[in-house]
PDB file of C-alpha atoms and ligand atoms in Angstrom:
ATOM      1  CA  MET A   1      -0.026   0.025  -0.036  1.00 79.00           C
ATOM      2  CA  LYS A   2       1.197   3.407  -0.847  1.00 90.00           C
ATOM      3  CA  LYS A   3       2.236   5.428   2.233  1.00 96.00           C
ATOM      4  CA  ALA A   4       0.534   8.777   2.821  1.00 97.00           C
ATOM      5  CA  ARG A   5       2.664  11.898   2.416  1.00 98.00           C
ATOM      6  CA  CYS A   6       3.445  13.708   5.673  1.00 98.00           C
ATOM      7  CA  VAL A   7       5.406  16.876   5.431  1.00 98.00           C
ATOM      8  CA  LEU A   8       6.841  18.920   8.302  1.00 98.00           C
ATOM      9  CA  LEU A   9       8.271  22.474   8.350  1.00 98.00           C
ATOM     10  CA  THR A  10      10.304  22.793  11.346  1.00 98.00           C
ATOM     11  CA  GLY A  11      12.147  25.913  12.877  1.00 96.00           C
ATOM     12  CA  ALA A  12      14.536  26.781  15.815  1.00 93.00           C
ATOM     13  CA  GLY A  13      11.944  25.808  18.262  1.00 95.00           C
ATOM     14  CA  VAL A  14      12.443  22.087  17.496  1.00 97.00           C
ATOM     15  CA  SER A  15      16.165  22.150  18.423  1.00 96.00           C
ATOM     16  CA  ALA A  16      15.532  24.513  21.541  1.00 94.00           C
ATOM     17  CA  GLU A  17      15.319  21.468  23.749  1.00 96.00           C
ATOM     18  CA  SER A  18      18.640  20.244  22.454  1.00 97.00           C
ATOM     19  CA  GLY A  19      20.178  23.331  23.795  1.00 92.00           C
ATOM     20  CA  LEU A  20      20.367  25.397  20.687  1.00 91.00           C
ATOM     21  CA  GLN A  21      18.526  28.700  21.346  1.00 83.00           C
ATOM     22  CA  THR A  22      15.995  30.406  18.892  1.00 79.00           C
ATOM     23  CA  PHE A  23      17.104  33.739  17.908  1.00 72.00           C
ATOM     24  CA  ARG A  24      14.208  35.452  19.827  1.00 67.00           C
ATOM     25  CA  ASP A  25      14.869  33.206  23.028  1.00 67.00           C
ATOM     26  CA  ALA A  26      18.569  34.287  22.923  1.00 59.00           C
ATOM     27  CA  GLY A  27      17.380  37.624  24.154  1.00 60.00           C
ATOM     28  CA  GLY A  28      20.508  39.826  24.159  1.00 54.00           C
ATOM     29  CA  LEU A  29      22.986  40.913  22.008  1.00 61.00           C
ATOM     30  CA  TRP A  30      26.005  39.015  20.591  1.00 66.00           C
ATOM     31  CA  GLU A  31      29.044  41.225  20.761  1.00 66.00           C
ATOM     32  CA  GLY A  32      26.765  44.233  20.582  1.00 70.00           C
ATOM     33  CA  TYR A  33      24.646  42.862  17.713  1.00 74.00           C
ATOM     34  CA  ARG A  34      21.397  41.250  17.264  1.00 80.00           C
ATOM     35  CA  PRO A  35      21.797  37.894  15.598  1.00 78.00           C
ATOM     36  CA  GLU A  36      19.746  39.148  12.570  1.00 76.00           C
ATOM     37  CA  GLU A  37      22.294  42.024  12.071  1.00 82.00           C
ATOM     38  CA  VAL A  38      25.151  39.418  11.925  1.00 89.00           C
ATOM     39  CA  ALA A  39      23.469  36.972   9.462  1.00 91.00           C
ATOM     40  CA  THR A  40      23.414  39.349   6.461  1.00 93.00           C
ATOM     41  CA  PRO A  41      25.785  39.800   3.308  1.00 95.00           C
ATOM     42  CA  GLU A  42      26.169  43.436   4.353  1.00 94.00           C
ATOM     43  CA  ALA A  43      27.695  42.336   7.734  1.00 94.00           C
ATOM     44  CA  PHE A  44      29.968  39.866   5.946  1.00 96.00           C
ATOM     45  CA  ALA A  45      31.317  42.538   3.694  1.00 95.00           C
ATOM     46  CA  ARG A  46      31.758  45.015   6.503  1.00 94.00           C
ATOM     47  CA  ASP A  47      33.310  42.694   9.175  1.00 94.00           C
ATOM     48  CA  PRO A  48      33.929  39.210   7.767  1.00 96.00           C
ATOM     49  CA  GLU A  49      36.035  38.155  10.792  1.00 95.00           C
ATOM     50  CA  MET A  50      33.206  39.037  13.292  1.00 93.00           C
ATOM     51  CA  VAL A  51      30.593  36.999  11.076  1.00 95.00           C
ATOM     52  CA  LEU A  52      32.851  34.052  10.802  1.00 96.00           C
ATOM     53  CA  ARG A  53      33.478  34.110  14.557  1.00 94.00           C
ATOM     54  CA  PHE A  54      29.755  34.037  15.131  1.00 92.00           C
ATOM     55  CA  TYR A  55      29.103  31.112  12.913  1.00 94.00           C
ATOM     56  CA  ASN A  56      32.322  29.230  14.223  1.00 95.00           C
ATOM     57  CA  GLU A  57      30.863  29.553  17.791  1.00 91.00           C
ATOM     58  CA  ARG A  58      27.386  28.539  16.758  1.00 91.00           C
ATOM     59  CA  ARG A  59      28.878  25.554  14.602  1.00 95.00           C
ATOM     60  CA  ARG A  60      30.719  24.298  17.799  1.00 94.00           C
ATOM     61  CA  ARG A  61      27.374  24.318  19.787  1.00 93.00           C
ATOM     62  CA  VAL A  62      25.584  22.492  17.013  1.00 96.00           C
ATOM     63  CA  LEU A  63      28.294  19.747  17.203  1.00 97.00           C
ATOM     64  CA  GLU A  64      27.831  19.401  21.015  1.00 97.00           C
ATOM     65  CA  ALA A  65      24.028  19.281  20.808  1.00 97.00           C
ATOM     66  CA  GLN A  66      22.111  15.920  20.596  1.00 98.00           C
ATOM     67  CA  PRO A  67      18.750  15.280  18.904  1.00 98.00           C
ATOM     68  CA  ASN A  68      15.702  15.367  21.304  1.00 98.00           C
ATOM     69  CA  ALA A  69      12.526  13.279  21.597  1.00 98.00           C
ATOM     70  CA  ALA A  70      10.864  15.454  19.014  1.00 98.00           C
ATOM     71  CA  HIS A  71      13.530  14.813  16.175  1.00 98.00           C
ATOM     72  CA  ARG A  72      13.388  11.097  17.162  1.00 98.00           C
ATOM     73  CA  ALA A  73       9.666  10.914  16.989  1.00 98.00           C
ATOM     74  CA  ILE A  74       9.848  12.619  13.440  1.00 98.00           C
ATOM     75  CA  ARG A  75      11.969   9.856  12.464  1.00 98.00           C
ATOM     76  CA  GLU A  76       9.589   7.138  13.697  1.00 98.00           C
ATOM     77  CA  LEU A  77       6.992   8.685  11.396  1.00 98.00           C
ATOM     78  CA  GLU A  78       8.858   6.986   8.472  1.00 98.00           C
ATOM     79  CA  LYS A  79       7.510   3.615   9.641  1.00 97.00           C
ATOM     80  CA  ARG A  80       4.137   4.418   8.285  1.00 97.00           C
ATOM     81  CA  TYR A  81       4.242   7.621   6.177  1.00 98.00           C
ATOM     82  CA  ALA A  82       6.242   9.066   3.398  1.00 98.00           C
ATOM     83  CA  VAL A  83       7.899  11.645   5.504  1.00 98.00           C
ATOM     84  CA  ARG A  84       9.567  14.830   4.101  1.00 98.00           C
ATOM     85  CA  VAL A  85      11.191  17.320   6.583  1.00 98.00           C
ATOM     86  CA  ILE A  86      11.392  20.917   5.498  1.00 98.00           C
ATOM     87  CA  THR A  87      13.614  22.559   7.898  1.00 98.00           C
ATOM     88  CA  GLN A  88      14.504  26.285   8.470  1.00 96.00           C
ATOM     89  CA  ASN A  89      17.256  25.103  10.812  1.00 96.00           C
ATOM     90  CA  VAL A  90      20.967  24.993   9.837  1.00 96.00           C
ATOM     91  CA  ASP A  91      21.696  22.230  12.380  1.00 97.00           C
ATOM     92  CA  ASP A  92      21.987  18.679  11.449  1.00 98.00           C
ATOM     93  CA  LEU A  93      19.830  17.193  14.301  1.00 98.00           C
ATOM     94  CA  HIS A  94      17.026  15.665  12.082  1.00 98.00           C
ATOM     95  CA  GLU A  95      19.720  13.848  10.105  1.00 98.00           C
ATOM     96  CA  ARG A  96      21.481  12.734  13.329  1.00 98.00           C
ATOM     97  CA  ALA A  97      17.971  11.419  14.504  1.00 98.00           C
ATOM     98  CA  GLY A  98      17.781   9.278  11.313  1.00 98.00           C
ATOM     99  CA  SER A  99      15.338  11.245   9.197  1.00 98.00           C
ATOM    100  CA  LYS A 100      16.159  10.383   5.674  1.00 97.00           C
ATOM    101  CA  ASP A 101      14.598  13.092   3.623  1.00 97.00           C
ATOM    102  CA  VAL A 102      15.528  16.410   5.001  1.00 98.00           C
ATOM    103  CA  LEU A 103      15.375  19.705   2.876  1.00 98.00           C
ATOM    104  CA  HIS A 104      17.368  22.568   4.502  1.00 98.00           C
ATOM    105  CA  LEU A 105      15.784  25.906   3.303  1.00 97.00           C
ATOM    106  CA  HIS A 106      18.377  28.157   4.955  1.00 95.00           C
ATOM    107  CA  GLY A 107      21.495  26.047   4.448  1.00 97.00           C
ATOM    108  CA  GLU A 108      23.598  23.821   6.655  1.00 97.00           C
ATOM    109  CA  ILE A 109      26.068  25.517   9.137  1.00 96.00           C
ATOM    110  CA  LEU A 110      28.440  22.555   9.161  1.00 97.00           C
ATOM    111  CA  TYR A 111      29.327  23.461   5.511  1.00 97.00           C
ATOM    112  CA  ALA A 112      31.207  26.260   3.974  1.00 98.00           C
ATOM    113  CA  ARG A 113      30.839  27.337   0.457  1.00 97.00           C
ATOM    114  CA  SER A 114      32.900  29.721  -1.670  1.00 97.00           C
ATOM    115  CA  SER A 115      31.956  33.226  -2.183  1.00 95.00           C
ATOM    116  CA  LEU A 116      32.870  32.995  -5.681  1.00 94.00           C
ATOM    117  CA  ASP A 117      31.138  29.611  -6.748  1.00 91.00           C
ATOM    118  CA  PRO A 118      28.037  28.619  -4.715  1.00 87.00           C
ATOM    119  CA  ARG A 119      28.437  25.142  -6.042  1.00 91.00           C
ATOM    120  CA  TRP A 120      31.743  24.738  -4.380  1.00 96.00           C
ATOM    121  CA  ARG A 121      31.028  23.555  -0.713  1.00 96.00           C
ATOM    122  CA  ARG A 122      32.729  21.247   1.913  1.00 96.00           C
ATOM    123  CA  ASN A 123      32.190  20.199   5.384  1.00 96.00           C
ATOM    124  CA  VAL A 124      34.325  22.261   7.858  1.00 95.00           C
ATOM    125  CA  GLY A 125      33.126  20.436  11.086  1.00 88.00           C
ATOM    126  CA  ALA A 126      34.509  21.849  14.440  1.00 89.00           C
ATOM    127  CA  GLU A 127      37.563  23.431  12.688  1.00 89.00           C
ATOM    128  CA  GLY A 128      35.292  26.318  11.373  1.00 94.00           C
ATOM    129  CA  ILE A 129      36.114  28.831   8.850  1.00 98.00           C
ATOM    130  CA  ARG A 130      38.974  31.502   9.069  1.00 97.00           C
ATOM    131  CA  LEU A 131      39.598  34.649   6.972  1.00 97.00           C
ATOM    132  CA  GLY A 132      41.822  33.546   4.179  1.00 97.00           C
ATOM    133  CA  ASP A 133      40.295  30.090   3.795  1.00 97.00           C
ATOM    134  CA  CYS A 134      39.544  29.997   0.075  1.00 97.00           C
ATOM    135  CA  CYS A 135      38.356  27.647  -2.579  1.00 96.00           C
ATOM    136  CA  PRO A 136      40.673  26.506  -5.262  1.00 95.00           C
ATOM    137  CA  ARG A 137      39.732  29.519  -7.495  1.00 95.00           C
ATOM    138  CA  GLY A 138      40.670  31.894  -4.475  1.00 96.00           C
ATOM    139  CA  GLY A 139      37.091  32.749  -3.267  1.00 96.00           C
ATOM    140  CA  GLN A 140      36.746  33.322   0.424  1.00 97.00           C
ATOM    141  CA  LEU A 141      34.938  30.675   2.261  1.00 98.00           C
ATOM    142  CA  ARG A 142      31.634  31.534   4.016  1.00 98.00           C
ATOM    143  CA  PRO A 143      29.042  29.532   5.884  1.00 97.00           C
ATOM    144  CA  ASP A 144      26.706  27.643   3.602  1.00 97.00           C
ATOM    145  CA  VAL A 145      23.643  29.446   5.169  1.00 96.00           C
ATOM    146  CA  VAL A 146      20.984  31.780   3.610  1.00 95.00           C
ATOM    147  CA  TRP A 147      21.427  35.124   5.091  1.00 94.00           C
ATOM    148  CA  PHE A 148      18.656  37.559   5.710  1.00 89.00           C
ATOM    149  CA  GLY A 149      17.971  39.340   2.440  1.00 90.00           C
ATOM    150  CA  GLU A 150      19.360  36.290   0.244  1.00 94.00           C
ATOM    151  CA  PRO A 151      17.195  34.179  -1.918  1.00 93.00           C
ATOM    152  CA  VAL A 152      15.992  30.760  -0.778  1.00 95.00           C
ATOM    153  CA  PRO A 153      16.730  28.445  -3.757  1.00 93.00           C
ATOM    154  CA  ALA A 154      15.024  25.411  -2.032  1.00 96.00           C
ATOM    155  CA  MET A 155      11.590  27.117  -1.939  1.00 96.00           C
ATOM    156  CA  GLU A 156      10.437  25.928  -5.243  1.00 97.00           C
ATOM    157  CA  THR A 157      10.996  22.162  -4.150  1.00 98.00           C
ATOM    158  CA  ALA A 158       9.486  23.071  -0.710  1.00 98.00           C
ATOM    159  CA  PHE A 159       6.148  24.394  -2.325  1.00 98.00           C
ATOM    160  CA  ARG A 160       5.809  21.359  -4.509  1.00 98.00           C
ATOM    161  CA  GLU A 161       6.222  19.174  -1.190  1.00 98.00           C
ATOM    162  CA  ALA A 162       3.760  21.270   0.547  1.00 98.00           C
ATOM    163  CA  ALA A 163       1.232  21.018  -2.370  1.00 98.00           C
ATOM    164  CA  GLY A 164       1.436  17.174  -2.209  1.00 98.00           C
ATOM    165  CA  ALA A 165       0.899  16.783   1.477  1.00 98.00           C
ATOM    166  CA  GLU A 166      -1.807  14.667   3.151  1.00 98.00           C
ATOM    167  CA  LEU A 167      -0.561  15.511   6.493  1.00 98.00           C
ATOM    168  CA  PHE A 168       1.350  18.665   7.468  1.00 98.00           C
ATOM    169  CA  MET A 169       3.060  19.598  10.649  1.00 98.00           C
ATOM    170  CA  VAL A 170       4.527  22.833  11.564  1.00 98.00           C
ATOM    171  CA  VAL A 171       7.024  22.506  14.621  1.00 98.00           C
ATOM    172  CA  GLY A 172       8.812  25.150  16.531  1.00 96.00           C
ATOM    173  CA  THR A 173       8.440  28.090  14.209  1.00 94.00           C
ATOM    174  CA  SER A 174       7.016  31.452  14.631  1.00 91.00           C
ATOM    175  CA  LEU A 175       5.920  31.644  10.908  1.00 92.00           C
ATOM    176  CA  HIS A 176       7.481  35.113  10.797  1.00 87.00           C
ATOM    177  CA  VAL A 177      10.460  34.376   8.618  1.00 84.00           C
ATOM    178  CA  TYR A 178       9.543  34.636   4.908  1.00 85.00           C
ATOM    179  CA  PRO A 179       9.406  33.057   2.396  1.00 90.00           C
ATOM    180  CA  ALA A 180       9.343  29.784   4.577  1.00 88.00           C
ATOM    181  CA  ALA A 181       6.093  30.980   6.241  1.00 92.00           C
ATOM    182  CA  GLN A 182       4.288  30.973   2.876  1.00 94.00           C
ATOM    183  CA  LEU A 183       4.430  27.223   2.704  1.00 97.00           C
ATOM    184  CA  VAL A 184       1.213  26.906   4.952  1.00 97.00           C
ATOM    185  CA  HIS A 185      -0.693  28.611   2.055  1.00 95.00           C
ATOM    186  CA  ALA A 186       0.348  25.940  -0.479  1.00 97.00           C
ATOM    187  CA  ILE A 187      -1.246  22.977   1.406  1.00 97.00           C
ATOM    188  CA  PRO A 188      -4.082  21.434  -0.360  1.00 97.00           C
ATOM    189  CA  PRO A 189      -7.516  21.619   1.225  1.00 96.00           C
ATOM    190  CA  HIS A 190      -7.919  17.954   2.158  1.00 96.00           C
ATOM    191  CA  CYS A 191      -4.752  17.895   4.304  1.00 98.00           C
ATOM    192  CA  ARG A 192      -4.770  17.341   7.970  1.00 98.00           C
ATOM    193  CA  ASN A 193      -2.706  20.080   9.755  1.00 98.00           C
ATOM    194  CA  TRP A 194      -0.994  20.491  13.268  1.00 98.00           C
ATOM    195  CA  LEU A 195       0.898  23.389  14.819  1.00 98.00           C
ATOM    196  CA  VAL A 196       3.371  22.621  17.718  1.00 98.00           C
ATOM    197  CA  ASN A 197       4.289  25.688  19.699  1.00 97.00           C
ATOM    198  CA  PRO A 198       4.356  26.245  23.295  1.00 97.00           C
ATOM    199  CA  ASP A 199       3.353  29.878  22.862  1.00 96.00           C
ATOM    200  CA  PRO A 200      -0.295  30.595  23.672  1.00 97.00           C
ATOM    201  CA  ALA A 201      -0.170  33.648  21.461  1.00 95.00           C
ATOM    202  CA  ALA A 202       1.345  31.723  18.501  1.00 95.00           C
ATOM    203  CA  GLU A 203       0.000  32.600  15.116  1.00 92.00           C
ATOM    204  CA  VAL A 204      -2.334  29.654  14.000  1.00 96.00           C
ATOM    205  CA  PRO A 205      -2.928  29.271  10.289  1.00 95.00           C
ATOM    206  CA  GLU A 206      -6.460  28.640   9.318  1.00 94.00           C
ATOM    207  CA  GLY A 207      -7.260  24.944   9.447  1.00 96.00           C
ATOM    208  CA  PHE A 208      -4.554  23.926  11.797  1.00 97.00           C
ATOM    209  CA  GLU A 209      -4.846  22.451  15.236  1.00 98.00           C
ATOM    210  CA  HIS A 210      -2.585  24.231  17.738  1.00 98.00           C
ATOM    211  CA  LEU A 211      -0.740  21.876  20.081  1.00 98.00           C
ATOM    212  CA  CYS A 212       0.405  24.288  22.774  1.00 98.00           C
ATOM    213  CA  GLU A 213       3.176  22.341  24.249  1.00 98.00           C
ATOM    214  CA  ARG A 214       6.774  21.924  23.800  1.00 98.00           C
ATOM    215  CA  ALA A 215       8.041  19.906  20.801  1.00 98.00           C
ATOM    216  CA  SER A 216       9.516  17.024  23.045  1.00 98.00           C
ATOM    217  CA  VAL A 217       6.219  16.563  24.509  1.00 98.00           C
ATOM    218  CA  ALA A 218       3.735  17.267  21.679  1.00 98.00           C
ATOM    219  CA  VAL A 219       5.358  15.673  18.805  1.00 98.00           C
ATOM    220  CA  PRO A 220       5.925  12.144  20.271  1.00 98.00           C
ATOM    221  CA  GLN A 221       2.322  12.149  21.392  1.00 98.00           C
ATOM    222  CA  LEU A 222       1.067  13.134  17.958  1.00 98.00           C
ATOM    223  CA  VAL A 223       3.342  10.711  16.233  1.00 98.00           C
ATOM    224  CA  GLU A 224       2.202   7.738  18.596  1.00 98.00           C
ATOM    225  CA  ARG A 225      -1.379   8.563  17.688  1.00 98.00           C
ATOM    226  CA  LEU A 226      -0.659   8.798  13.998  1.00 98.00           C
ATOM    227  CA  LEU A 227       1.226   5.335  13.977  1.00 97.00           C
ATOM    228  CA  ARG A 228      -1.774   3.711  15.661  1.00 95.00           C
ATOM    229  CA  GLU A 229      -4.411   5.027  13.234  1.00 90.00           C
TER     230      GLU A 229
HETATM  231  P1  NAD B 301      11.576  31.129  14.691  1.00 62.74           P
HETATM  232  O1  NAD B 301      10.672  31.842  13.696  1.00 62.74           O
HETATM  233  O2  NAD B 301      12.156  29.800  14.095  1.00 62.74           O
HETATM  234  O3  NAD B 301      10.868  30.914  16.080  1.00 62.74           O
HETATM  235  C1  NAD B 301      11.007  30.012  17.071  1.00 62.74           C
HETATM  236  C2  NAD B 301       9.651  29.397  17.502  1.00 62.74           C
HETATM  237  O4  NAD B 301       9.764  28.313  18.356  1.00 62.74           O
HETATM  238  C3  NAD B 301       8.932  30.500  18.358  1.00 62.74           C
HETATM  239  O5  NAD B 301       7.581  30.561  17.717  1.00 62.74           O
HETATM  240  C4  NAD B 301       8.827  29.784  19.787  1.00 62.74           C
HETATM  241  O6  NAD B 301       7.541  29.997  20.508  1.00 62.74           O
HETATM  242  C5  NAD B 301       8.998  28.218  19.407  1.00 62.74           C
HETATM  243  N1  NAD B 301       9.535  27.482  20.525  1.00 62.74           N
HETATM  244  C6  NAD B 301      10.492  27.696  21.469  1.00 62.74           C
HETATM  245  N2  NAD B 301      10.565  26.716  22.275  1.00 62.74           N
HETATM  246  C7  NAD B 301       9.939  25.552  21.710  1.00 62.74           C
HETATM  247  C8  NAD B 301       9.852  24.297  21.962  1.00 62.74           C
HETATM  248  N3  NAD B 301      10.548  23.614  23.125  1.00 62.74           N
HETATM  249  N4  NAD B 301       8.961  23.542  21.285  1.00 62.74           N
HETATM  250  C9  NAD B 301       8.407  23.962  20.044  1.00 62.74           C
HETATM  251  N5  NAD B 301       8.349  25.409  19.803  1.00 62.74           N
HETATM  252  C10 NAD B 301       9.346  26.167  20.521  1.00 62.74           C
HETATM  253  O7  NAD B 301      12.556  32.191  15.079  1.00 62.74           O
HETATM  254  P2  NAD B 301      13.995  32.286  15.307  1.00 62.74           P
HETATM  255  O8  NAD B 301      14.531  31.522  16.420  1.00 62.74           O
HETATM  256  O9  NAD B 301      14.188  33.951  15.409  1.00 62.74           O
HETATM  257  O10 NAD B 301      14.795  31.924  13.792  1.00 62.74           O
HETATM  258  C11 NAD B 301      14.828  32.743  12.792  1.00 62.74           C
HETATM  259  C12 NAD B 301      15.721  31.920  11.765  1.00 62.74           C
HETATM  260  O11 NAD B 301      16.963  31.524  12.205  1.00 62.74           O
HETATM  261  C13 NAD B 301      15.006  30.744  11.114  1.00 62.74           C
HETATM  262  O12 NAD B 301      15.539  30.475   9.976  1.00 62.74           O
HETATM  263  C14 NAD B 301      15.448  29.712  12.254  1.00 62.74           C
HETATM  264  O13 NAD B 301      15.178  28.399  11.995  1.00 62.74           O
HETATM  265  C15 NAD B 301      17.188  30.206  12.221  1.00 62.74           C
HETATM  266  N6  NAD B 301      17.721  29.489  13.486  1.00 62.74           N
HETATM  267  C16 NAD B 301      18.011  28.205  13.392  1.00 62.74           C
HETATM  268  C17 NAD B 301      18.548  27.507  14.561  1.00 62.74           C
HETATM  269  C18 NAD B 301      19.027  26.114  14.339  1.00 62.74           C
HETATM  270  O14 NAD B 301      19.490  25.793  13.354  1.00 62.74           O
HETATM  271  N7  NAD B 301      18.959  25.351  15.514  1.00 62.74           N
HETATM  272  C19 NAD B 301      18.646  28.210  15.832  1.00 62.74           C
HETATM  273  C20 NAD B 301      18.326  29.586  15.744  1.00 62.74           C
HETATM  274  C21 NAD B 301      17.766  30.321  14.663  1.00 62.74           C
END
């Protein structure tokens, strides 16, 4: 029997309980900047060393973090559903939990890419990126992440996936970051939808059931229910 298609859109909140803070929860400033100000092409042009330092630090934290119960439950869904994870996260916790099909809308922090040739990329691991690290053509390496103000090339694929969904879960995202937030408008009318967010004031798209709980609690419960159906 053909498996039903279950699509997830995940954000920083799914990794919060693994110790990786969401930008908004981070609260304060980083070396006097808001993270949104560091994650831009303008910041990299102005002060590349500072931007590289910011990402080297975040990369180290990602490597120390472990997947939590929400990441693991999402992997379990594959027993019964054709699962596609669309994530805004730059960490690799879905992959380390065992999810097979993960689309990173905003790139992957463990990779560097060339400023000259975006197709040239390599895993930099804990070593990080230093000013002067270049691709063979001499282009300075930068984190392989999508910065604020840059295009999101994976969106076309993500829209196609959302349009084919029979079940759709939004986990740990405020739905304030565009264009990712537009995905909820691409879901077909017959699709069953859930939003997992512990914030009672979270924006709930029309047709979504709001599970007002932390991801590590709500996702395993929902998955258990769906595996029994
Ligand atoms: P966001 O739009 O991703 O918002 C985070 C949401 O998670 C909030 O609505 C919050 O209520 C919710 N949340 C907090 N704890 C939760 C939990 N335990 N379970 C479920 N939901 C929870 O906003 P942002 O954090 O400002 O991110 C902006 C951009 O930066 C996004 O692309 C985001 O994915 C990225 N980012 C990625 C990481 C990562 O890769 N781990 C970390 C920080 C930010």
